[in-house]
mmCIF file of C-alpha atoms and ligand atoms in Angstrom:
data_model
loop_
_atom_site.group_PDB
_atom_site.id
_atom_site.type_symbol
_atom_site.label_atom_id
_atom_site.label_comp_id
_atom_site.label_asym_id
_atom_site.label_seq_id
_atom_site.Cartn_x
_atom_site.Cartn_y
_atom_site.Cartn_z
ATOM 1 C CA MET A 6 11.780 10.006 3.811
ATOM 2 C CA LEU A 7 8.227 11.263 4.299
ATOM 3 C CA GLU A 8 6.589 12.214 7.584
ATOM 4 C CA THR A 9 2.971 12.442 8.707
ATOM 5 C CA LYS A 10 1.443 13.079 12.130
ATOM 6 C CA ASP A 11 1.898 9.476 13.296
ATOM 7 C CA LEU A 12 4.116 7.872 10.677
ATOM 8 C CA ILE A 13 7.475 7.885 8.944
ATOM 9 C CA LEU A 14 7.693 6.478 5.416
ATOM 10 C CA ARG A 15 11.260 5.480 4.662
ATOM 11 C CA GLN A 16 13.431 3.111 2.672
ATOM 12 C CA GLY A 17 13.788 -0.304 4.260
ATOM 13 C CA THR A 18 16.709 -2.242 5.689
ATOM 14 C CA ALA A 19 17.087 -5.960 6.309
ATOM 15 C CA ASN A 20 16.796 -5.132 10.062
ATOM 16 C CA ASP A 21 13.111 -4.388 9.506
ATOM 17 C CA GLY A 22 12.452 -8.076 8.866
ATOM 18 C CA HIS A 23 11.175 -9.134 12.288
ATOM 19 C CA ASP A 24 8.725 -6.213 12.552
ATOM 20 C CA LEU A 25 7.397 -6.739 9.071
ATOM 21 C CA TYR A 26 7.024 -10.498 9.497
ATOM 22 C CA ARG A 27 5.140 -10.056 12.783
ATOM 23 C CA ASN A 28 2.987 -7.128 11.645
ATOM 24 C CA LEU A 29 2.367 -7.895 7.966
ATOM 25 C CA TRP A 30 3.896 -10.859 6.136
ATOM 26 C CA SER A 31 2.602 -13.450 8.654
ATOM 27 C CA ARG A 32 -0.951 -12.045 8.728
ATOM 28 C CA ALA A 33 -3.084 -13.922 6.185
ATOM 29 C CA GLU A 34 -5.980 -11.462 6.494
ATOM 30 C CA VAL A 35 -3.823 -8.687 5.002
ATOM 31 C CA PHE A 36 -3.605 -10.566 1.704
ATOM 32 C CA ARG A 37 -7.260 -11.501 1.305
ATOM 33 C CA TYR A 38 -7.759 -8.892 -1.410
ATOM 34 C CA MET A 39 -4.195 -8.680 -2.731
ATOM 35 C CA PHE A 40 -2.415 -10.813 -5.324
ATOM 36 C CA ASN A 41 0.547 -11.196 -2.935
ATOM 37 C CA LYS A 42 0.500 -14.005 -0.393
ATOM 38 C CA PRO A 43 1.543 -14.156 3.258
ATOM 39 C CA SER A 44 5.022 -15.498 3.995
ATOM 40 C CA PRO A 45 4.835 -19.117 5.216
ATOM 41 C CA ASN A 46 7.495 -18.737 7.934
ATOM 42 C CA GLU A 47 9.824 -16.171 9.485
ATOM 43 C CA ALA A 48 12.809 -17.102 7.279
ATOM 44 C CA ALA A 49 10.698 -16.427 4.183
ATOM 45 C CA GLY A 50 9.492 -13.173 5.731
ATOM 46 C CA LEU A 51 13.040 -12.026 6.449
ATOM 47 C CA SER A 52 14.176 -12.669 2.880
ATOM 48 C CA ARG A 53 11.069 -10.918 1.565
ATOM 49 C CA THR A 54 11.961 -7.848 3.637
ATOM 50 C CA ALA A 55 15.565 -7.985 2.411
ATOM 51 C CA ALA A 56 14.308 -8.110 -1.204
ATOM 52 C CA TYR A 57 12.077 -5.066 -0.587
ATOM 53 C CA ALA A 58 15.001 -3.212 1.032
ATOM 54 C CA GLU A 59 17.128 -3.941 -2.048
ATOM 55 C CA MET A 60 14.314 -2.712 -4.307
ATOM 56 C CA HIS A 61 14.077 0.509 -2.224
ATOM 57 C CA LYS A 62 17.683 1.292 -3.191
ATOM 58 C CA GLU A 63 16.555 1.447 -6.832
ATOM 59 C CA VAL A 64 13.036 2.847 -6.458
ATOM 60 C CA SER A 65 12.849 6.024 -4.391
ATOM 61 C CA THR A 66 9.025 6.106 -4.332
ATOM 62 C CA GLU A 67 8.478 2.787 -2.489
ATOM 63 C CA PHE A 68 8.509 2.796 1.324
ATOM 64 C CA PHE A 69 8.149 0.931 4.555
ATOM 65 C CA VAL A 70 5.632 2.568 6.884
ATOM 66 C CA CYS A 71 6.815 3.047 10.501
ATOM 67 C CA GLU A 72 4.643 4.014 13.446
ATOM 68 C CA LYS A 73 6.365 6.822 15.343
ATOM 69 C CA ALA A 74 4.841 5.925 18.730
ATOM 70 C CA SER A 75 6.108 2.342 18.795
ATOM 71 C CA ASN A 76 9.036 2.720 16.372
ATOM 72 C CA GLN A 77 7.858 -0.371 14.513
ATOM 73 C CA VAL A 78 7.524 -1.035 10.808
ATOM 74 C CA ILE A 79 3.816 -1.646 10.288
ATOM 75 C CA GLY A 80 3.256 -1.577 6.542
ATOM 76 C CA ILE A 81 4.297 -0.957 2.976
ATOM 77 C CA ALA A 82 3.241 1.626 0.407
ATOM 78 C CA GLY A 83 4.415 3.451 -2.667
ATOM 79 C CA ILE A 84 3.675 5.172 -5.937
ATOM 80 C CA LYS A 85 4.879 4.655 -9.500
ATOM 81 C CA GLU A 86 4.567 6.455 -12.804
ATOM 82 C CA LEU A 87 2.490 4.554 -15.384
ATOM 83 C CA ASN A 88 3.164 7.014 -18.182
ATOM 84 C CA PRO A 89 4.203 10.681 -18.193
ATOM 85 C CA GLY A 90 2.161 12.623 -15.635
ATOM 86 C CA HIS A 91 0.027 9.609 -14.719
ATOM 87 C CA TRP A 92 0.913 7.892 -11.473
ATOM 88 C CA THR A 93 -0.642 5.137 -9.398
ATOM 89 C CA ILE A 94 -0.610 4.106 -5.777
ATOM 90 C CA THR A 95 1.096 0.702 -5.694
ATOM 91 C CA ASP A 96 0.429 -1.958 -3.051
ATOM 92 C CA ILE A 97 -0.557 -0.334 0.211
ATOM 93 C CA ALA A 98 -0.912 -2.507 3.305
ATOM 94 C CA ILE A 99 -1.091 -1.683 7.013
ATOM 95 C CA GLY A 100 -0.783 -4.460 9.599
ATOM 96 C CA PRO A 101 -4.116 -5.543 11.121
ATOM 97 C CA ASP A 102 -3.133 -4.355 14.627
ATOM 98 C CA PHE A 103 -2.693 -0.835 13.215
ATOM 99 C CA GLN A 104 -5.699 -0.573 10.916
ATOM 100 C CA GLY A 105 -8.675 1.688 11.516
ATOM 101 C CA LYS A 106 -6.565 4.408 13.161
ATOM 102 C CA GLY A 107 -6.383 6.738 10.171
ATOM 103 C CA PHE A 108 -2.889 5.544 9.193
ATOM 104 C CA GLY A 109 -3.920 4.430 5.687
ATOM 105 C CA LYS A 110 -5.348 7.878 5.110
ATOM 106 C CA GLN A 111 -2.138 9.565 6.269
ATOM 107 C CA VAL A 112 -0.142 7.328 3.913
ATOM 108 C CA VAL A 113 -2.313 7.967 0.850
ATOM 109 C CA LYS A 114 -2.376 11.716 1.505
ATOM 110 C CA VAL A 115 1.413 12.016 1.826
ATOM 111 C CA LEU A 116 1.958 9.838 -1.276
ATOM 112 C CA THR A 117 -0.550 11.893 -3.224
ATOM 113 C CA ALA A 118 1.300 15.067 -2.258
ATOM 114 C CA LEU A 119 4.607 13.446 -3.263
ATOM 115 C CA ALA A 120 3.259 12.568 -6.714
ATOM 116 C CA PHE A 121 1.578 15.937 -7.354
ATOM 117 C CA ASP A 122 4.131 18.267 -5.761
ATOM 118 C CA SER A 123 7.480 16.532 -6.335
ATOM 119 C CA HIS A 124 6.957 14.408 -9.444
ATOM 120 C CA GLY A 125 4.671 16.570 -11.550
ATOM 121 C CA ALA A 126 1.775 14.119 -11.564
ATOM 122 C CA THR A 127 -1.453 15.357 -13.119
ATOM 123 C CA THR A 128 -3.476 12.252 -12.193
ATOM 124 C CA ILE A 129 -3.107 9.504 -9.623
ATOM 125 C CA ALA A 130 -4.917 6.169 -9.931
ATOM 126 C CA TYR A 131 -5.875 3.785 -7.153
ATOM 127 C CA ASP A 132 -7.165 0.281 -7.752
ATOM 128 C CA CYS A 133 -8.497 -2.429 -5.489
ATOM 129 C CA PHE A 134 -10.421 -5.699 -5.545
ATOM 130 C CA ARG A 135 -14.118 -4.895 -5.861
ATOM 131 C CA GLN A 136 -14.837 -6.614 -2.500
ATOM 132 C CA ASN A 137 -12.195 -4.612 -0.625
ATOM 133 C CA THR A 138 -14.504 -2.262 1.258
ATOM 134 C CA ALA A 139 -11.752 -0.808 3.472
ATOM 135 C CA SER A 140 -9.553 0.008 0.480
ATOM 136 C CA LYS A 141 -12.434 1.527 -1.470
ATOM 137 C CA GLN A 142 -13.365 3.695 1.513
ATOM 138 C CA LEU A 143 -9.737 4.744 1.927
ATOM 139 C CA ALA A 144 -9.597 5.897 -1.694
ATOM 140 C CA LEU A 145 -12.897 7.782 -1.439
ATOM 141 C CA SER A 146 -11.925 9.436 1.837
ATOM 142 C CA CYS A 147 -8.724 10.716 0.183
ATOM 143 C CA GLY A 148 -10.617 12.436 -2.630
ATOM 144 C CA PHE A 149 -10.407 9.722 -5.291
ATOM 145 C CA ILE A 150 -13.439 9.259 -7.528
ATOM 146 C CA TYR A 151 -14.619 5.966 -9.051
ATOM 147 C CA SER A 152 -13.485 5.691 -12.659
ATOM 148 C CA HIS A 153 -14.202 2.190 -14.022
ATOM 149 C CA SER A 154 -13.835 -1.534 -13.404
ATOM 150 C CA GLU A 155 -11.792 -4.126 -15.276
ATOM 151 C CA PRO A 156 -11.141 -7.867 -14.997
ATOM 152 C CA ALA A 157 -7.652 -8.394 -13.575
ATOM 153 C CA GLU A 158 -5.047 -10.306 -15.585
ATOM 154 C CA LEU A 159 -4.129 -12.370 -12.512
ATOM 155 C CA GLN A 160 -6.416 -14.701 -10.595
ATOM 156 C CA LYS A 161 -6.679 -15.008 -6.822
ATOM 157 C CA ASN A 162 -6.846 -18.622 -5.574
ATOM 158 C CA GLY A 163 -8.101 -19.739 -9.005
ATOM 159 C CA GLU A 164 -10.897 -17.152 -9.064
ATOM 160 C CA ASN A 165 -11.271 -14.247 -11.480
ATOM 161 C CA VAL A 166 -10.910 -10.810 -9.892
ATOM 162 C CA THR A 167 -12.625 -7.542 -10.770
ATOM 163 C CA LEU A 168 -10.558 -4.458 -10.066
ATOM 164 C CA ASP A 169 -12.255 -1.131 -9.372
ATOM 165 C CA TYR A 170 -10.238 1.903 -10.458
ATOM 166 C CA TYR A 171 -10.392 5.291 -8.753
ATOM 167 C CA ILE A 172 -8.759 8.498 -9.956
ATOM 168 C CA ARG A 173 -7.699 11.814 -8.496
ATOM 169 C CA ASN A 174 -6.793 14.820 -10.610
ATOM 170 C CA LYS A 175 -4.424 17.522 -9.463
HETATM 171 C C1 LIG B 1 -6.948 -0.746 3.091
HETATM 172 C C2 LIG B 1 -6.101 -0.339 4.296
HETATM 173 C C3 LIG B 1 -4.704 0.093 3.797
HETATM 174 C C4 LIG B 1 -6.784 0.808 5.038
HETATM 175 O O1 LIG B 1 -5.896 1.273 6.029
HETATM 176 P P1 LIG B 1 -6.406 1.828 7.449
HETATM 177 O O2 LIG B 1 -5.236 2.410 8.142
HETATM 178 O O3 LIG B 1 -7.163 0.776 8.164
HETATM 179 O O4 LIG B 1 -7.416 2.971 6.965
HETATM 180 P P2 LIG B 1 -7.863 4.278 7.771
HETATM 181 O O5 LIG B 1 -7.987 3.950 9.227
HETATM 182 O O6 LIG B 1 -6.978 5.405 7.384
HETATM 183 O O7 LIG B 1 -9.327 4.519 7.187
HETATM 184 C C5 LIG B 1 -9.509 5.159 5.936
HETATM 185 C C6 LIG B 1 -10.977 5.208 5.615
HETATM 186 O O8 LIG B 1 -11.466 3.881 5.373
HETATM 187 C C7 LIG B 1 -12.496 3.544 6.301
HETATM 188 N N1 LIG B 1 -12.293 2.131 6.653
HETATM 189 C C8 LIG B 1 -11.191 1.570 7.193
HETATM 190 N N2 LIG B 1 -11.393 0.257 7.369
HETATM 191 C C9 LIG B 1 -12.648 0.004 6.933
HETATM 192 C C10 LIG B 1 -13.430 -1.173 6.843
HETATM 193 N N3 LIG B 1 -12.940 -2.357 7.259
HETATM 194 N N4 LIG B 1 -14.665 -1.090 6.319
HETATM 195 C C11 LIG B 1 -15.171 0.104 5.888
HETATM 196 N N5 LIG B 1 -14.456 1.271 5.942
HETATM 197 C C12 LIG B 1 -13.220 1.207 6.461
HETATM 198 C C13 LIG B 1 -12.300 4.484 7.471
HETATM 199 O O9 LIG B 1 -13.492 4.694 8.189
HETATM 200 C C14 LIG B 1 -11.829 5.735 6.753
HETATM 201 O O10 LIG B 1 -12.918 6.373 6.117
HETATM 202 P P3 LIG B 1 -13.428 7.843 6.587
HETATM 203 O O11 LIG B 1 -12.247 8.755 6.459
HETATM 204 O O12 LIG B 1 -14.508 8.123 5.600
HETATM 205 O O13 LIG B 1 -13.880 7.659 8.007
HETATM 206 C C15 LIG B 1 -5.971 -1.522 5.301
HETATM 207 O O14 LIG B 1 -7.262 -1.983 5.622
HETATM 208 C C16 LIG B 1 -5.143 -2.681 4.795
HETATM 209 O O15 LIG B 1 -3.920 -2.641 4.835
HETATM 210 N N6 LIG B 1 -5.810 -3.755 4.333
HETATM 211 C C17 LIG B 1 -5.119 -4.983 3.935
HETATM 212 C C18 LIG B 1 -4.303 -4.801 2.682
HETATM 213 C C19 LIG B 1 -5.131 -4.254 1.535
HETATM 214 O O16 LIG B 1 -6.179 -4.789 1.205
HETATM 215 N N7 LIG B 1 -4.622 -3.186 0.932
HETATM 216 C C20 LIG B 1 -5.273 -2.512 -0.162
HETATM 217 C C21 LIG B 1 -4.773 -3.002 -1.428
HETATM 218 S S1 LIG B 1 -5.555 -2.121 -2.779
#
């Protein structure tokens, strides 16, 4: 478990399903610049949450993001090692009702500290769709520096995607 001023990052349980469906999986705008899609109905959202909770049992660096004040699950985030010493922020998403409050920044900062201080990372990468202004600004405001751009292997709604990569050294 990780803690910031306003948030707890913890492993999930199937009980988190209703929060996550309401706050994240049902909100199409969250997925505009992600390869993932919204869940089409609550049943699909609940099984998606259950699958994430199962994955959390295996992967200790993936989390659900909970707002302390409301005790709700409001997002997802994590890190993974790409190759020795080189880590990346994986999908990070905060529900639209909770964006713009500095929560993304708290999440990236605590994950960056986890990678550098507990997992021996020497670099952390962050990538986002080129058009994703909020994500780009989040990376820059957490000390990441633009590295390069690459075409993504996947398409989004039949369109090619350019990914911008940012990097932070220890
Ligand atoms: C990207 C995302 C995680 C940012 O989270 P957030 O909690 O809203 O971000 P914060 O409030 O911590 O803001 C972080 C920085 O980004 C800036 N920012 C936030 N939203 C912005 C927007 N829509 N446009 C421009 N800048 C924005 C903030 O001003 C802040 O910069 P500053 O420190 O220089 O003032 C959130 O918008 C999100 O979940 N989006 C949908 C999913 C997604 O696209 N995830 C990224 C996948 S790579």
